[in-house]
Amino acid sequence: MRKHKHTHKGAAICFLFFSLLFFILFVRFVYLQATGVADGQVLAVEAQKRYFKKQTLEAKRGTIFDRSGEVIAEDIPSYTVAAILDPNMPQHVTDPEETARKLAPLLNMNVADVERILKKKANQVEFGPNGRGISQTVKQKIEALQLPGITFVRDSKRFYPNGTFASYVVGYAQKDEKEVVGKMGIEKQFNEQLKEKDGEITYEGDPKGFKLPHADEQIIPPQNGKNIYLTIDKHIQTFLEDAMNAVEKQYTPKKIIAIVADPKTGAILAMSTRPSFDPNKRNIENYFNDAISYPYEPGSTMKIFTLAAAVNEGVFQPNETYQSGSYQIGPHRIRDHNKVGWGKITFLEGVQRSSNVAFAKIVREKLGEDRFLQYLHRFRFNEPTGIELPGEKAGNILYRYPIEKVTTGFGQGTSVTPIQQIQAATAIANGGKMMKPYVVDRIVDGDTGKTVMKHEPVVVDTPISKETAEKVLDILETVVTSEKGTGRPYQIEGYRVAGKTGTAQIPDPKGGYLTGHQNYIFSFLGMAPRENPRLMMYVAVQQPNISYTETGAAPVSMIFNSVMKNSLQYLNIDPTVKKKQAKKEKSIALPSYIDQSVEQATQSLKKQGLHVTVIGKGTKVRAQFPQAGEHVVAPDRVLLQTDGDAIMPDVTGWSLRDVMKLAELLRLKPSFIGSGYVFRQNITPGTVIKQNDYIIVELAKPSDMDEKQQTSTEQQEIDGPVD
């Protein structure tokens, strides 16, 4: 066969073409090998992106607890609702109208708004703020609808289980772009300690993301935020929130400020203000914590410290007399609050009646203005306390002119904050030692459980002697007990209270002070029990809507008396010295009744004059409270839990202390309304109860018990039994 004349020529061209192509590929290969770059992209990086996979290991922001470990703020799982609209996807929204109709109520949105979102030209959509941060419960309800194309993106959110609860202390945190940031309170002040850091795991995988066999892993572990334990006591804080809610509802004041502290250490056990907010909703009217950021003229509670200075200097003579009514200082005339005074009275009576003239004389004629200023500095009214909360402000001591120096002695002109008064008053209740207030007890590593910071009580100063503190307490007790005392509304049955009232004038923006029956800041600074103060409380109520027959003490005592008594009982603080002495003389050390028959244990306890309550229907004692070795005094109550189910007893007539025993024995979560003795309970007697059940009791004074029980019975007849 004869070859075509162009065959050799074509073969040569093909050879040259493929040789050139091979040469180009070879050069390209050598170039790639040498540089590792193609089209401006580093091939190693691209290969790593393709074959090396990364997964985020989520860390958790630190949890905030109360002093006993009850959660106040924590991270919880949350979800974002999304809708797949791409018709090429196996699962997508097929009926926007029907989906909107079913989904809208669960997202608290209008059906029309949801339908508009579902009809957008997009592959996937979300539903704005209403579709973000939804709970597991809402997620399950949406899933139950089985709506095609509705899916969820897992996330977490900051949750405050108690709602409006020490809100200005705790503050709140929210997500800014990629991370959660504290915005107020502890969340802001300790953001660096609470802040978490996500980890990651890197491994070699196939294009679908599955890990290749025998592939190595590189793990950077997540770093959880540190946990913070506050000094806030959940029970005392709840007493305070409930009492403030009641006053807010009844008197609608412009502001309420209250602080409960342990004067021996400076620990803040409760702090709240009104208006307040729910950190979950962030419905905030005022971004300042008034307990530490609101300096104002305190009024007569300031007289506590003027009195302490005079006693410490030895110039206060309680039986010395003076003419009350008015006192001239240059062109200015100081008057007592009743304008005319009470004639010639002793200085002790002047304290009891809260006489401005008495304290003007003490500052100007006895202490001397320069010496008094030294005590103002000793009590640290010239500087902030340094409490671990953001936004604290110091007051302003006005001490330029003679009239300002004197009026400061009875709380006018000079401004201070509530927390400054609390700090200064610890010296009165703590034998002269003034304690720095604090709200953080300890910080614990969230991963190791190791305590990284533990607060130790700090003595700021010793402005007065121990003997002075005792004398001042004696005098302040008479303010509450004397028939002439302004503090009589603050008497608490069974407890000795020492304290001082305050009625502070409010500056008028137009000049001078506001006038009118309601236009004051009414306050009380008190401590109990007098013989060994364990609790101190400051309450201020600004411009309450009181009638002309009421005094400012009505709303203030409504808070102070309820919170102080409930807190003293909750802490098992004995009411009087006499009771303590009796306890020492007649106390009984309880033996162990565990595994004994209920009948035998009951008889033994009753012979010793003790009340016995049996919880359950078993025949043997499984647990007791108080426990073996603890001391009781007849006729104290002893609780015996039998084997078998725990049965709720009838606690009508029980004291708050006995209810707390029951809650501790059975590990229930207690909540209380009112003060005195139980007249109503939420768990029906005879009901089987379990750990962590809530027990809510309402209390009243014995004199009110019949009326309360009648009201309770009538209400049950209307509403049915209460669970």
PDB file of N, CA, C and O in Angstrom, residues 294-306 354 376 381 395-396 407-418 420-421 500-507 513 520-525 538-541:
ATOM      1  N   TYR A 294     -26.089  56.781  92.955  1.00  0.00           N
ATOM      2  CA  TYR A 294     -27.038  57.878  93.115  1.00  0.00           C
ATOM      3  C   TYR A 294     -26.733  58.624  94.418  1.00  0.00           C
ATOM      4  O   TYR A 294     -27.256  58.290  95.467  1.00  0.00           O
ATOM      5  N   PRO A 295     -25.845  59.655  94.374  1.00  0.00           N
ATOM      6  CA  PRO A 295     -25.604  60.443  95.584  1.00  0.00           C
ATOM      7  C   PRO A 295     -26.772  61.401  95.828  1.00  0.00           C
ATOM      8  O   PRO A 295     -27.231  62.061  94.896  1.00  0.00           O
ATOM      9  N   TYR A 296     -27.262  61.458  97.050  1.00  0.00           N
ATOM     10  CA  TYR A 296     -28.327  62.401  97.387  1.00  0.00           C
ATOM     11  C   TYR A 296     -28.197  62.797  98.850  1.00  0.00           C
ATOM     12  O   TYR A 296     -27.474  62.159  99.632  1.00  0.00           O
ATOM     13  N   GLU A 297     -28.871  63.858  99.211  1.00  0.00           N
ATOM     14  CA  GLU A 297     -28.858  64.294 100.604  1.00  0.00           C
ATOM     15  C   GLU A 297     -29.580  63.243 101.434  1.00  0.00           C
ATOM     16  O   GLU A 297     -30.773  62.995 101.223  1.00  0.00           O
ATOM     17  N   PRO A 298     -28.901  62.590 102.379  1.00  0.00           N
ATOM     18  CA  PRO A 298     -29.489  61.426 103.050  1.00  0.00           C
ATOM     19  C   PRO A 298     -30.539  61.749 104.096  1.00  0.00           C
ATOM     20  O   PRO A 298     -31.316  60.880 104.495  1.00  0.00           O
ATOM     21  N   GLY A 299     -30.543  63.003 104.589  1.00  0.00           N
ATOM     22  CA  GLY A 299     -31.469  63.307 105.669  1.00  0.00           C
ATOM     23  C   GLY A 299     -30.946  62.767 106.991  1.00  0.00           C
ATOM     24  O   GLY A 299     -29.733  62.599 107.187  1.00  0.00           O
ATOM     25  N   SER A 300     -31.850  62.423 107.869  1.00  0.00           N
ATOM     26  CA  SER A 300     -31.474  62.172 109.264  1.00  0.00           C
ATOM     27  C   SER A 300     -30.742  60.873 109.525  1.00  0.00           C
ATOM     28  O   SER A 300     -30.268  60.651 110.639  1.00  0.00           O
ATOM     29  N   THR A 301     -30.638  59.964 108.548  1.00  0.00           N
ATOM     30  CA  THR A 301     -29.789  58.795 108.784  1.00  0.00           C
ATOM     31  C   THR A 301     -28.333  59.227 108.973  1.00  0.00           C
ATOM     32  O   THR A 301     -27.542  58.508 109.589  1.00  0.00           O
ATOM     33  N   MET A 302     -27.991  60.401 108.465  1.00  0.00           N
ATOM     34  CA  MET A 302     -26.634  60.932 108.636  1.00  0.00           C
ATOM     35  C   MET A 302     -26.348  61.256 110.102  1.00  0.00           C
ATOM     36  O   MET A 302     -25.180  61.301 110.526  1.00  0.00           O
ATOM     37  N   LYS A 303     -27.390  61.448 110.884  1.00  0.00           N
ATOM     38  CA  LYS A 303     -27.218  61.788 112.304  1.00  0.00           C
ATOM     39  C   LYS A 303     -26.554  60.657 113.083  1.00  0.00           C
ATOM     40  O   LYS A 303     -25.981  60.895 114.152  1.00  0.00           O
ATOM     41  N   ILE A 304     -26.638  59.438 112.558  1.00  0.00           N
ATOM     42  CA  ILE A 304     -25.961  58.311 113.203  1.00  0.00           C
ATOM     43  C   ILE A 304     -24.473  58.612 113.354  1.00  0.00           C
ATOM     44  O   ILE A 304     -23.870  58.377 114.414  1.00  0.00           O
ATOM     45  N   PHE A 305     -23.869  59.161 112.321  1.00  0.00           N
ATOM     46  CA  PHE A 305     -22.425  59.335 112.294  1.00  0.00           C
ATOM     47  C   PHE A 305     -22.002  60.605 113.035  1.00  0.00           C
ATOM     48  O   PHE A 305     -20.918  60.654 113.617  1.00  0.00           O
ATOM     49  N   THR A 306     -22.874  61.602 113.041  1.00  0.00           N
ATOM     50  CA  THR A 306     -22.631  62.792 113.871  1.00  0.00           C
ATOM     51  C   THR A 306     -22.674  62.400 115.337  1.00  0.00           C
ATOM     52  O   THR A 306     -21.817  62.820 116.128  1.00  0.00           O
ATOM     53  N   SER A 354     -35.303  63.064 116.484  1.00  0.00           N
ATOM     54  CA  SER A 354     -34.610  63.488 115.261  1.00  0.00           C
ATOM     55  C   SER A 354     -34.618  65.004 115.116  1.00  0.00           C
ATOM     56  O   SER A 354     -34.977  65.565 114.074  1.00  0.00           O
ATOM     57  N   LEU A 376     -15.989  62.834 109.169  1.00  0.00           N
ATOM     58  CA  LEU A 376     -16.575  62.554 107.854  1.00  0.00           C
ATOM     59  C   LEU A 376     -15.574  61.820 106.971  1.00  0.00           C
ATOM     60  O   LEU A 376     -15.941  60.916 106.207  1.00  0.00           O
ATOM     61  N   PHE A 381     -16.743  59.257 103.792  1.00  0.00           N
ATOM     62  CA  PHE A 381     -17.790  59.854 102.968  1.00  0.00           C
ATOM     63  C   PHE A 381     -17.210  60.697 101.829  1.00  0.00           C
ATOM     64  O   PHE A 381     -17.954  61.185 100.984  1.00  0.00           O
ATOM     65  N   GLY A 395     -20.123  60.589  97.049  1.00  0.00           N
ATOM     66  CA  GLY A 395     -20.940  61.748  97.369  1.00  0.00           C
ATOM     67  C   GLY A 395     -20.107  63.027  97.317  1.00  0.00           C
ATOM     68  O   GLY A 395     -18.952  63.028  96.891  1.00  0.00           O
ATOM     69  N   ASN A 396     -20.701  64.102  97.779  1.00  0.00           N
ATOM     70  CA  ASN A 396     -20.034  65.405  97.739  1.00  0.00           C
ATOM     71  C   ASN A 396     -20.242  66.109  99.072  1.00  0.00           C
ATOM     72  O   ASN A 396     -21.369  66.462  99.428  1.00  0.00           O
ATOM     73  N   THR A 407     -25.418  71.929 108.511  1.00  0.00           N
ATOM     74  CA  THR A 407     -26.480  71.113 107.919  1.00  0.00           C
ATOM     75  C   THR A 407     -25.989  69.718 107.531  1.00  0.00           C
ATOM     76  O   THR A 407     -26.762  68.758 107.513  1.00  0.00           O
ATOM     77  N   THR A 408     -24.677  69.603 107.236  1.00  0.00           N
ATOM     78  CA  THR A 408     -24.127  68.273 106.957  1.00  0.00           C
ATOM     79  C   THR A 408     -24.337  67.348 108.151  1.00  0.00           C
ATOM     80  O   THR A 408     -24.555  66.147 107.980  1.00  0.00           O
ATOM     81  N   GLY A 409     -24.304  67.897 109.340  1.00  0.00           N
ATOM     82  CA  GLY A 409     -24.475  67.091 110.555  1.00  0.00           C
ATOM     83  C   GLY A 409     -25.824  66.428 110.655  1.00  0.00           C
ATOM     84  O   GLY A 409     -25.974  65.409 111.357  1.00  0.00           O
ATOM     85  N   PHE A 410     -26.844  66.978 109.988  1.00  0.00           N
ATOM     86  CA  PHE A 410     -28.152  66.297 109.997  1.00  0.00           C
ATOM     87  C   PHE A 410     -28.599  65.906 108.588  1.00  0.00           C
ATOM     88  O   PHE A 410     -29.778  65.699 108.319  1.00  0.00           O
ATOM     89  N   GLY A 411     -27.632  65.790 107.658  1.00  0.00           N
ATOM     90  CA  GLY A 411     -27.904  65.148 106.371  1.00  0.00           C
ATOM     91  C   GLY A 411     -28.480  66.018 105.296  1.00  0.00           C
ATOM     92  O   GLY A 411     -29.131  65.518 104.374  1.00  0.00           O
ATOM     93  N   GLN A 412     -28.207  67.324 105.355  1.00  0.00           N
ATOM     94  CA  GLN A 412     -28.714  68.214 104.316  1.00  0.00           C
ATOM     95  C   GLN A 412     -27.551  68.958 103.679  1.00  0.00           C
ATOM     96  O   GLN A 412     -26.588  69.311 104.349  1.00  0.00           O
ATOM     97  N   GLY A 413     -27.636  69.175 102.368  1.00  0.00           N
ATOM     98  CA  GLY A 413     -26.553  69.850 101.649  1.00  0.00           C
ATOM     99  C   GLY A 413     -25.557  68.850 101.108  1.00  0.00           C
ATOM    100  O   GLY A 413     -25.410  68.687  99.894  1.00  0.00           O
ATOM    101  N   THR A 414     -24.859  68.174 101.990  1.00  0.00           N
ATOM    102  CA  THR A 414     -23.909  67.133 101.590  1.00  0.00           C
ATOM    103  C   THR A 414     -24.659  65.924 101.043  1.00  0.00           C
ATOM    104  O   THR A 414     -25.723  65.548 101.554  1.00  0.00           O
ATOM    105  N   SER A 415     -24.099  65.309  99.992  1.00  0.00           N
ATOM    106  CA  SER A 415     -24.733  64.123  99.405  1.00  0.00           C
ATOM    107  C   SER A 415     -23.828  62.903  99.593  1.00  0.00           C
ATOM    108  O   SER A 415     -22.596  63.011  99.558  1.00  0.00           O
ATOM    109  N   VAL A 416     -24.453  61.756  99.800  1.00  0.00           N
ATOM    110  CA  VAL A 416     -23.740  60.482  99.910  1.00  0.00           C
ATOM    111  C   VAL A 416     -24.559  59.422  99.179  1.00  0.00           C
ATOM    112  O   VAL A 416     -25.721  59.646  98.817  1.00  0.00           O
ATOM    113  N   THR A 417     -23.970  58.261  98.964  1.00  0.00           N
ATOM    114  CA  THR A 417     -24.696  57.159  98.331  1.00  0.00           C
ATOM    115  C   THR A 417     -25.144  56.160  99.386  1.00  0.00           C
ATOM    116  O   THR A 417     -24.568  56.103 100.490  1.00  0.00           O
ATOM    117  N   PRO A 418     -26.142  55.346  99.075  1.00  0.00           N
ATOM    118  CA  PRO A 418     -26.567  54.310 100.024  1.00  0.00           C
ATOM    119  C   PRO A 418     -25.432  53.373 100.426  1.00  0.00           C
ATOM    120  O   PRO A 418     -25.317  53.005 101.602  1.00  0.00           O
ATOM    121  N   GLN A 420     -22.281  54.002 100.626  1.00  0.00           N
ATOM    122  CA  GLN A 420     -21.392  54.696 101.554  1.00  0.00           C
ATOM    123  C   GLN A 420     -21.958  54.663 102.970  1.00  0.00           C
ATOM    124  O   GLN A 420     -21.214  54.493 103.942  1.00  0.00           O
ATOM    125  N   GLN A 421     -23.277  54.814 103.096  1.00  0.00           N
ATOM    126  CA  GLN A 421     -23.895  54.749 104.416  1.00  0.00           C
ATOM    127  C   GLN A 421     -23.779  53.352 105.011  1.00  0.00           C
ATOM    128  O   GLN A 421     -23.542  53.184 106.210  1.00  0.00           O
ATOM    129  N   LYS A 500     -32.036  54.375 112.713  1.00  0.00           N
ATOM    130  CA  LYS A 500     -32.362  55.799 112.603  1.00  0.00           C
ATOM    131  C   LYS A 500     -33.159  56.052 111.328  1.00  0.00           C
ATOM    132  O   LYS A 500     -32.847  55.525 110.256  1.00  0.00           O
ATOM    133  N   THR A 501     -34.186  56.858 111.480  1.00  0.00           N
ATOM    134  CA  THR A 501     -35.026  57.252 110.349  1.00  0.00           C
ATOM    135  C   THR A 501     -34.392  58.409 109.588  1.00  0.00           C
ATOM    136  O   THR A 501     -33.520  59.109 110.102  1.00  0.00           O
ATOM    137  N   GLY A 502     -34.861  58.607 108.364  1.00  0.00           N
ATOM    138  CA  GLY A 502     -34.413  59.746 107.575  1.00  0.00           C
ATOM    139  C   GLY A 502     -35.550  60.277 106.723  1.00  0.00           C
ATOM    140  O   GLY A 502     -36.329  59.508 106.165  1.00  0.00           O
ATOM    141  N   THR A 503     -35.656  61.604 106.646  1.00  0.00           N
ATOM    142  CA  THR A 503     -36.615  62.254 105.744  1.00  0.00           C
ATOM    143  C   THR A 503     -35.848  63.345 105.015  1.00  0.00           C
ATOM    144  O   THR A 503     -35.641  64.435 105.537  1.00  0.00           O
ATOM    145  N   ALA A 504     -35.381  62.996 103.829  1.00  0.00           N
ATOM    146  CA  ALA A 504     -34.484  63.894 103.103  1.00  0.00           C
ATOM    147  C   ALA A 504     -35.261  64.769 102.136  1.00  0.00           C
ATOM    148  O   ALA A 504     -36.133  64.292 101.407  1.00  0.00           O
ATOM    149  N   GLN A 505     -34.911  66.040 102.119  1.00  0.00           N
ATOM    150  CA  GLN A 505     -35.514  66.953 101.152  1.00  0.00           C
ATOM    151  C   GLN A 505     -34.915  66.723  99.762  1.00  0.00           C
ATOM    152  O   GLN A 505     -33.772  66.282  99.627  1.00  0.00           O
ATOM    153  N   ILE A 506     -35.701  67.018  98.741  1.00  0.00           N
ATOM    154  CA  ILE A 506     -35.273  66.822  97.354  1.00  0.00           C
ATOM    155  C   ILE A 506     -35.099  68.190  96.712  1.00  0.00           C
ATOM    156  O   ILE A 506     -36.037  68.999  96.701  1.00  0.00           O
ATOM    157  N   PRO A 507     -33.901  68.478  96.173  1.00  0.00           N
ATOM    158  CA  PRO A 507     -33.685  69.792  95.552  1.00  0.00           C
ATOM    159  C   PRO A 507     -34.657  70.036  94.395  1.00  0.00           C
ATOM    160  O   PRO A 507     -34.947  69.146  93.599  1.00  0.00           O
ATOM    161  N   TYR A 513     -36.000  73.631  97.678  1.00  0.00           N
ATOM    162  CA  TYR A 513     -36.400  72.230  97.788  1.00  0.00           C
ATOM    163  C   TYR A 513     -37.865  72.062  97.416  1.00  0.00           C
ATOM    164  O   TYR A 513     -38.664  73.000  97.528  1.00  0.00           O
ATOM    165  N   TYR A 520     -40.361  63.754  99.419  1.00  0.00           N
ATOM    166  CA  TYR A 520     -39.175  63.495 100.221  1.00  0.00           C
ATOM    167  C   TYR A 520     -38.624  62.118  99.854  1.00  0.00           C
ATOM    168  O   TYR A 520     -39.291  61.306  99.224  1.00  0.00           O
ATOM    169  N   ILE A 521     -37.377  61.877 100.289  1.00  0.00           N
ATOM    170  CA  ILE A 521     -36.828  60.525 100.270  1.00  0.00           C
ATOM    171  C   ILE A 521     -36.907  60.019 101.700  1.00  0.00           C
ATOM    172  O   ILE A 521     -36.166  60.478 102.581  1.00  0.00           O
ATOM    173  N   PHE A 522     -37.820  59.105 101.957  1.00  0.00           N
ATOM    174  CA  PHE A 522     -38.010  58.542 103.287  1.00  0.00           C
ATOM    175  C   PHE A 522     -37.106  57.317 103.423  1.00  0.00           C
ATOM    176  O   PHE A 522     -37.045  56.480 102.512  1.00  0.00           O
ATOM    177  N   SER A 523     -36.424  57.201 104.555  1.00  0.00           N
ATOM    178  CA  SER A 523     -35.459  56.114 104.680  1.00  0.00           C
ATOM    179  C   SER A 523     -35.344  55.618 106.109  1.00  0.00           C
ATOM    180  O   SER A 523     -35.823  56.250 107.063  1.00  0.00           O
ATOM    181  N   PHE A 524     -34.678  54.463 106.242  1.00  0.00           N
ATOM    182  CA  PHE A 524     -34.362  53.906 107.559  1.00  0.00           C
ATOM    183  C   PHE A 524     -33.097  53.083 107.414  1.00  0.00           C
ATOM    184  O   PHE A 524     -32.945  52.301 106.466  1.00  0.00           O
ATOM    185  N   LEU A 525     -32.176  53.271 108.348  1.00  0.00           N
ATOM    186  CA  LEU A 525     -30.959  52.484 108.422  1.00  0.00           C
ATOM    187  C   LEU A 525     -30.965  51.776 109.764  1.00  0.00           C
ATOM    188  O   LEU A 525     -30.874  52.418 110.815  1.00  0.00           O
ATOM    189  N   TYR A 538     -30.508  49.081 104.797  1.00  0.00           N
ATOM    190  CA  TYR A 538     -30.854  50.458 104.451  1.00  0.00           C
ATOM    191  C   TYR A 538     -31.970  50.417 103.422  1.00  0.00           C
ATOM    192  O   TYR A 538     -31.888  49.692 102.420  1.00  0.00           O
ATOM    193  N   VAL A 539     -33.030  51.182 103.673  1.00  0.00           N
ATOM    194  CA  VAL A 539     -34.157  51.271 102.748  1.00  0.00           C
ATOM    195  C   VAL A 539     -34.468  52.744 102.512  1.00  0.00           C
ATOM    196  O   VAL A 539     -34.557  53.526 103.463  1.00  0.00           O
ATOM    197  N   ALA A 540     -34.632  53.128 101.260  1.00  0.00           N
ATOM    198  CA  ALA A 540     -35.038  54.494 100.915  1.00  0.00           C
ATOM    199  C   ALA A 540     -36.149  54.430  99.874  1.00  0.00           C
ATOM    200  O   ALA A 540     -36.048  53.675  98.903  1.00  0.00           O
ATOM    201  N   VAL A 541     -37.206  55.203 100.095  1.00  0.00           N
ATOM    202  CA  VAL A 541     -38.335  55.259  99.169  1.00  0.00           C
ATOM    203  C   VAL A 541     -38.553  56.721  98.796  1.00  0.00           C
ATOM    204  O   VAL A 541     -38.817  57.558  99.661  1.00  0.00           O
TER     205      VAL A 541
END
